[in-house]
Each structure stands twice: as C-alpha cells, then as structure tokens.
Coordinates of C-alpha atoms in Angstrom, one line a residue:
M9 CA 251.4 -85.8 -9.9
N10 CA 250.8 -82.2 -8.9
W11 CA 252.8 -80.6 -6.1
N12 CA 251.9 -78.1 -3.4
E13 CA 254.2 -75.1 -3.0
V14 CA 254.1 -73.8 0.5
I15 CA 255.5 -70.2 0.9
I16 CA 256.1 -68.7 4.3
V17 CA 256.9 -65.0 4.6
T18 CA 259.0 -64.5 7.6
T19 CA 262.3 -62.8 8.8
T20 CA 266.0 -63.4 8.6
E21 CA 266.0 -64.3 12.3
A22 CA 263.4 -67.1 11.8
V23 CA 264.4 -68.4 8.4
D24 CA 266.5 -71.4 9.5
A25 CA 264.0 -72.6 12.1
T26 CA 261.2 -72.2 9.5
A27 CA 263.1 -74.2 6.8
N28 CA 263.9 -76.9 9.3
L29 CA 260.2 -77.1 10.4
L30 CA 259.1 -77.5 6.7
L31 CA 261.6 -80.3 6.2
E32 CA 260.5 -82.1 9.3
A33 CA 256.9 -81.8 7.9
G34 CA 258.0 -83.8 4.9
A35 CA 259.1 -81.3 2.3
K36 CA 260.8 -82.8 -0.7
G37 CA 262.8 -79.6 -1.5
T38 CA 263.1 -76.1 -0.1
V39 CA 264.2 -72.6 -1.3
I40 CA 265.1 -69.6 0.7
E41 CA 264.6 -66.3 -1.1
D42 CA 266.4 -63.5 0.6
D43 CA 266.8 -60.2 -1.4
W44 CA 270.2 -59.6 0.2
D45 CA 271.5 -63.0 -1.0
Y46 CA 270.7 -62.0 -4.6
A47 CA 272.0 -58.5 -4.3
S48 CA 275.3 -59.8 -2.9
L49 CA 275.9 -61.7 -6.1
Q50 CA 275.5 -58.6 -8.4
D51 CA 279.3 -58.2 -8.9
D52 CA 281.8 -58.5 -11.7
G53 CA 280.9 -62.1 -12.3
S54 CA 283.2 -63.7 -9.8
G55 CA 280.3 -64.9 -7.6
I56 CA 282.1 -63.7 -4.4
L57 CA 279.7 -62.3 -1.8
K58 CA 280.5 -58.7 -1.1
D59 CA 281.1 -57.6 2.5
E60 CA 280.6 -53.9 1.6
L61 CA 277.0 -54.3 0.5
P62 CA 274.4 -53.1 3.0
L63 CA 273.1 -56.0 5.1
P64 CA 269.5 -56.6 6.2
A65 CA 268.1 -56.0 9.7
G66 CA 266.7 -58.9 11.7
D67 CA 263.2 -58.2 10.4
Q68 CA 264.2 -58.3 6.7
E69 CA 261.4 -60.1 4.8
V70 CA 262.4 -63.5 3.6
L71 CA 260.5 -66.2 1.7
V72 CA 260.9 -69.8 2.6
K73 CA 259.4 -72.2 0.0
A74 CA 258.8 -75.9 0.4
Y75 CA 257.4 -78.5 -1.9
Y76 CA 254.9 -81.3 -1.0
P77 CA 253.3 -84.0 -3.1
G78 CA 249.6 -83.3 -3.9
V79 CA 248.2 -86.2 -1.8
D80 CA 245.1 -86.5 0.3
S81 CA 247.1 -86.1 3.5
F82 CA 248.4 -82.6 2.6
P83 CA 245.7 -80.8 4.7
D84 CA 247.0 -82.6 7.7
T85 CA 250.6 -81.6 6.9
L86 CA 249.4 -78.0 6.5
A87 CA 247.8 -78.1 9.9
I88 CA 251.0 -79.4 11.5
I89 CA 253.0 -76.5 9.8
K90 CA 250.6 -73.9 11.1
A91 CA 250.6 -75.3 14.6
R92 CA 254.4 -75.4 14.7
M93 CA 254.8 -71.8 13.3
D94 CA 252.3 -70.6 16.0
K95 CA 254.5 -72.4 18.6
M96 CA 257.6 -70.6 17.3
K97 CA 255.9 -67.3 17.6
K98 CA 254.8 -68.1 21.2
I99 CA 258.4 -68.8 22.3
G100 CA 259.4 -65.3 21.1
L101 CA 261.0 -65.9 17.7
N102 CA 260.5 -62.9 15.4
L103 CA 258.4 -64.1 12.5
G104 CA 257.7 -60.5 11.1
K105 CA 254.4 -60.1 9.4
Y106 CA 254.2 -63.9 8.9
E107 CA 252.1 -65.0 5.9
L108 CA 251.5 -68.6 4.7
R109 CA 250.6 -69.1 1.0
I110 CA 249.9 -72.2 -1.1
N111 CA 250.3 -72.7 -4.8
D112 CA 249.6 -75.8 -7.0
I113 CA 252.4 -76.6 -9.5
K114 CA 252.8 -79.3 -12.1
E115 CA 255.2 -82.2 -11.8
E116 CA 257.5 -80.9 -14.6
D117 CA 257.7 -77.5 -13.0
W118 CA 258.4 -78.2 -9.3
E119 CA 262.0 -79.3 -9.7
H120 CA 263.0 -76.3 -11.7
S121 CA 261.2 -74.1 -9.1
W122 CA 263.9 -74.7 -6.6
K123 CA 266.9 -75.8 -8.7
A124 CA 266.9 -72.5 -10.7
F125 CA 268.0 -70.7 -7.5
Y126 CA 271.2 -72.6 -6.9
H127 CA 274.5 -72.2 -8.8
P128 CA 278.2 -72.3 -7.8
I129 CA 278.9 -69.6 -5.3
R130 CA 282.2 -68.4 -3.9
I131 CA 281.5 -68.1 -0.2
T132 CA 284.9 -67.2 1.3
R133 CA 288.4 -66.6 0.0
Y134 CA 289.0 -70.3 -0.5
L135 CA 285.6 -72.0 -0.3
T136 CA 283.1 -72.4 -3.1
V137 CA 279.8 -74.3 -2.8
V138 CA 278.7 -76.1 -5.9
P139 CA 275.3 -77.9 -6.4
H140 CA 275.9 -81.5 -7.2
W141 CA 274.2 -81.3 -10.6
E142 CA 276.5 -78.4 -11.8
S143 CA 279.8 -78.6 -13.6
Y144 CA 282.5 -76.3 -12.2
Q145 CA 286.2 -75.6 -12.7
P146 CA 288.1 -73.9 -9.9
S147 CA 289.3 -70.4 -10.8
Q148 CA 292.5 -70.6 -8.6
V149 CA 294.8 -73.4 -7.5
D150 CA 294.0 -73.1 -3.7
E151 CA 290.2 -73.0 -4.2
K152 CA 288.3 -75.6 -2.2
I153 CA 285.2 -77.0 -3.7
I154 CA 282.3 -78.2 -1.5
I155 CA 279.7 -80.2 -3.5
M156 CA 276.2 -80.0 -1.9
D157 CA 272.6 -81.0 -2.5
P158 CA 270.9 -77.7 -1.5
G159 CA 267.4 -79.1 -2.0
M160 CA 267.2 -80.0 1.6
A161 CA 268.0 -76.7 3.3
F162 CA 269.8 -76.7 6.7
G163 CA 272.5 -74.3 5.4
T164 CA 274.3 -74.3 2.1
G165 CA 276.6 -71.3 2.6
T166 CA 274.7 -68.3 1.5
H167 CA 272.9 -67.5 4.7
P168 CA 274.8 -65.1 6.9
T169 CA 275.0 -67.5 9.8
T170 CA 276.6 -70.3 7.7
R171 CA 278.9 -67.9 5.9
L172 CA 280.1 -66.5 9.2
S173 CA 280.8 -70.0 10.4
L174 CA 282.7 -70.9 7.2
E175 CA 284.8 -67.7 7.5
A176 CA 285.6 -68.5 11.2
L177 CA 286.7 -72.0 10.2
E178 CA 288.9 -70.6 7.5
T179 CA 290.4 -68.2 10.1
T180 CA 291.0 -70.8 12.8
L181 CA 292.0 -74.1 11.2
R182 CA 295.6 -74.7 10.5
G183 CA 295.6 -78.5 9.8
G184 CA 295.3 -81.8 11.6
E185 CA 292.7 -80.6 14.2
K186 CA 290.0 -82.7 15.9
V187 CA 286.7 -81.0 15.2
L188 CA 283.2 -81.4 16.6
D189 CA 280.4 -80.0 14.5
V190 CA 277.3 -79.7 16.6
G191 CA 273.9 -79.3 14.9
T192 CA 275.5 -80.2 11.6
G193 CA 272.4 -79.8 9.4
S194 CA 273.5 -80.2 5.8
G195 CA 277.1 -81.2 6.9
V196 CA 278.5 -78.1 5.1
L197 CA 280.7 -77.1 8.1
S198 CA 282.1 -80.6 8.6
I199 CA 282.9 -80.8 4.9
A200 CA 284.5 -77.4 4.9
A201 CA 286.6 -78.3 8.0
K202 CA 288.0 -81.3 6.1
A203 CA 288.6 -79.2 3.0
L204 CA 290.6 -76.8 5.2
G205 CA 292.8 -79.5 6.6
A206 CA 291.1 -80.8 9.8
G207 CA 292.2 -84.2 10.8
T208 CA 289.2 -85.9 12.6
V209 CA 285.7 -84.5 12.2
Q210 CA 282.7 -85.7 14.1
A211 CA 279.2 -84.3 13.3
F212 CA 276.1 -84.4 15.5
D213 CA 272.5 -83.5 14.9
I214 CA 269.3 -84.4 16.8
D215 CA 267.3 -84.4 13.5
E216 CA 267.1 -87.7 11.5
I217 CA 266.6 -85.8 8.3
A218 CA 269.6 -83.7 8.9
T219 CA 271.9 -86.6 9.7
R220 CA 270.7 -88.4 6.5
Q221 CA 271.3 -85.3 4.4
A222 CA 274.7 -84.7 5.9
K223 CA 275.8 -88.2 5.1
E224 CA 274.6 -87.8 1.5
N225 CA 276.5 -84.4 1.1
I226 CA 279.6 -85.9 2.6
A227 CA 279.5 -88.7 0.1
F228 CA 279.7 -86.0 -2.7
N229 CA 283.1 -84.9 -1.4
R230 CA 285.7 -87.7 -1.4
Y231 CA 288.1 -85.8 0.8
A232 CA 285.5 -85.8 3.6
H233 CA 284.7 -89.6 3.4
D234 CA 285.9 -90.2 7.0
V235 CA 283.6 -87.6 8.6
T236 CA 281.4 -89.4 11.1
V237 CA 277.7 -88.3 11.5
E238 CA 275.8 -89.4 14.6
P239 CA 272.4 -88.6 16.0
N240 CA 272.8 -86.7 19.3
N241 CA 271.2 -83.8 21.2
L242 CA 273.9 -81.2 21.2
L243 CA 276.8 -82.6 23.2
E244 CA 274.8 -84.5 25.7
G245 CA 276.6 -87.7 26.7
I246 CA 279.8 -86.7 24.9
E247 CA 282.6 -86.4 27.4
N248 CA 286.3 -85.5 27.4
S249 CA 286.6 -85.4 23.6
E250 CA 289.8 -83.3 23.9
A251 CA 288.7 -81.5 20.7
D252 CA 290.8 -78.8 19.2
L253 CA 287.7 -77.0 17.8
I254 CA 283.9 -77.1 18.3
V255 CA 281.7 -75.3 15.9
A256 CA 277.9 -74.8 16.3
N257 CA 275.6 -72.8 14.0
I258 CA 272.4 -72.9 16.0
L259 CA 270.0 -70.4 17.5
A260 CA 271.4 -68.5 20.5
E261 CA 268.8 -70.0 22.8
I262 CA 270.2 -73.4 22.0
L263 CA 273.8 -72.4 22.0
I264 CA 273.6 -71.2 25.6
L265 CA 272.5 -74.7 26.7
M266 CA 275.8 -76.3 25.5
V267 CA 278.4 -73.8 26.9
E268 CA 279.4 -76.1 29.7
D269 CA 279.5 -79.2 27.6
A270 CA 281.6 -77.4 25.0
W271 CA 284.1 -76.4 27.7
N272 CA 284.4 -80.0 29.0
N273 CA 285.0 -81.4 25.5
L274 CA 287.7 -78.9 24.4
K275 CA 291.4 -79.4 25.2
N276 CA 293.1 -76.4 26.8
G277 CA 293.7 -73.8 24.1
G278 CA 290.9 -75.2 22.0
C279 CA 288.5 -72.9 20.1
F280 CA 284.7 -72.7 20.3
I281 CA 283.0 -71.1 17.2
L282 CA 279.3 -70.1 17.8
S283 CA 277.1 -68.7 15.0
G284 CA 273.4 -68.2 14.6
I285 CA 273.3 -65.4 17.2
I286 CA 270.9 -62.6 16.5
H287 CA 272.0 -59.2 17.8
S288 CA 269.5 -59.1 20.7
K289 CA 270.8 -62.4 22.1
R290 CA 274.5 -61.7 21.9
E291 CA 275.1 -60.1 25.3
E292 CA 273.3 -62.9 27.2
L293 CA 275.3 -65.6 25.4
E294 CA 278.6 -63.8 25.7
N295 CA 278.1 -63.4 29.5
S296 CA 277.5 -67.1 29.8
L297 CA 280.7 -67.9 27.9
L298 CA 282.8 -65.5 30.0
Q299 CA 281.3 -67.0 33.2
Q300 CA 282.3 -70.4 32.0
G301 CA 285.9 -69.2 31.5
F302 CA 286.0 -68.7 27.8
V303 CA 288.1 -65.9 26.4
L304 CA 286.5 -64.0 23.4
E305 CA 289.1 -64.0 20.7
Q306 CA 287.2 -62.5 17.8
S307 CA 283.7 -61.7 16.7
K308 CA 282.3 -61.4 13.2
V309 CA 279.1 -59.6 12.3
M310 CA 276.8 -59.5 9.2
G311 CA 273.7 -57.4 9.6
D312 CA 272.0 -58.6 12.8
W313 CA 273.9 -61.9 12.9
H314 CA 276.9 -62.5 15.1
C315 CA 279.6 -65.2 15.2
L316 CA 281.9 -65.6 18.2
I317 CA 285.3 -67.3 18.2
C318 CA 286.2 -68.2 21.8
K319 CA 289.2 -70.0 23.4
K320 CA 289.4 -72.2 26.4
E321 CA 292.3 -71.0 28.5
V322 CA 293.1 -72.7 31.8
E323 CA 296.1 -71.5 33.8
Q324 CA 298.6 -74.4 34.3
D325 CA 300.1 -74.9 37.8

C-alpha cells in the first residue's frame, strides 16, 4: 500500500490545533517539525533543552505532517481537512502563510518518515521522554523516565506548551497530591505527575482518539497504572473534587471557559496550572483568573507561550 503524506505549513500558535485536526481526520501518525526544537538539541550531547537559546515568535513557521492510507476515500478526507483549517482561520487562529502539500510515499518509507524524528529527550531537570521503541538508560539516579508513543501527537514534551506544563508540575508537586489533568491529550502530564509523586491522578479529554492514546501511553509506564482516563468536556459535570492540583494545557480560548469549574474543584490552597497561552491572550485570561479569586503565584514564558501557576486562596473565618 502507498501512503499519502499531508504537510501543513502553519505557525507555532496553531500547531497543536492543526495536529489534533489531522488526527481526528484519521491520520495514522504525525510529525511536528519546528526549527527551534531541533536547534534546542544542538548541545553537548546531553539532550537537555536549552533555555538560553533564542525562542520563536508566535508566527514561526512550523510543518505538521500526517500520514493517511492511499485509499479511494482520501479525497474526501482531504476536503474535511481543508474545511476545518478554513474554520480555524475564521475563528482567528493565526495560521501564518498556511500551505497544504501532499506527497505519495511507499509503505516501507512511511514509518521511518515519522519515527526518525523521535529519540529520548531530557525535557526538565528530572523528566526524560523516551519513545517506546527506543532503549534508554537513565544518566542519573533521580531521573524519571516517561515512555511514550509519539506517533499520535497531542504533546510529547518538546513543544513549548507541554514543556512549560512539565516544568510547572516539577516545581509544584511534593508528593501524594490529588491531580486532575484536563485535556490530557497523549497523557504525558498525567504520567509525569505520577512520576513526580502524585497520589491520585484523573485525566479527562473530550476527544476519543486522545483518551485511547492516553491509556496506551499510561500502559507503557507501570508506575502510572492507576491513572484513570475518562471522556469529558473540560470539567463539566465534575463537582467538588477537592483536588490539590489541576493542570490544563489547552488553547487560552478554552482555558477561560473552565476557570470557574477549576475553582470549584480545587481545595483551598490548591494550585491551577494553565499552559497553551499565546502572548496576546494572556491578559484576558489572567484577568478572568483574578476576578474568580485566584492568586497568580508564578508565570513561565518560552517565546510567545505563557504558563501560569495560580493558587486558590480563601480567607477562613
């Protein structure tokens, strides 16, 4: 069988939404090519991403590649992709110059086309993401290994929004916490939370592909076996969870919809980690958080991307 390689040229701001769209359209594998990701790995061989490297602006050109079987229905799939990309543009997402390209590739080449881009990567001080087909030995005693199948995108650690979320978890978790992971995608944040000592972790995602992929990735990591994954639209219908920490790596337009529900599901003193916030959306989202009563404890920035760590503080009588 031949395969169709669909390449979409877009921006850092739109890359996650684009990859998700392609997966929903039936892609069997995806690759995100971001020049900054590659540049950040040109170090002394340790594989640790370098904070001091110049980071891209929000309109940095990024390639999102997806792979579809060469079947008769592919033209219909392509029409769906084009229509959904047009819809994203209409709602104001910055797609940059936006180009869509198609290549035919042979059966024996397609798997290599995306696997060649993924190798073990040290994401934070303690966390290393390892593709499930790679052998890897930790370089230090306290290194935490997260085994992932990166073929289905949704966030594997290298994108700034995911890395910021992982750094925030590493900063915040102390052990034993109850964590809610909203919009879990690949499940990487839930797995990381368990690696960092969280007690109970519940993951939610509205997308059926994401929940299935999250469960598969969790199964690669025995220490995360008790993470639960459920289909749900953000935190709708979830009440009084008394969570210690809620983490969400989603677009700011979606994050703003869950501020009140996050407040209601956190215990007093609990933390709310929000990532996926492009610079132009930060002020609006921060104002919504402050109006709800959250206290901004810390912010992290990579290029045009922001991550906020907030705390629920209610004065006791």
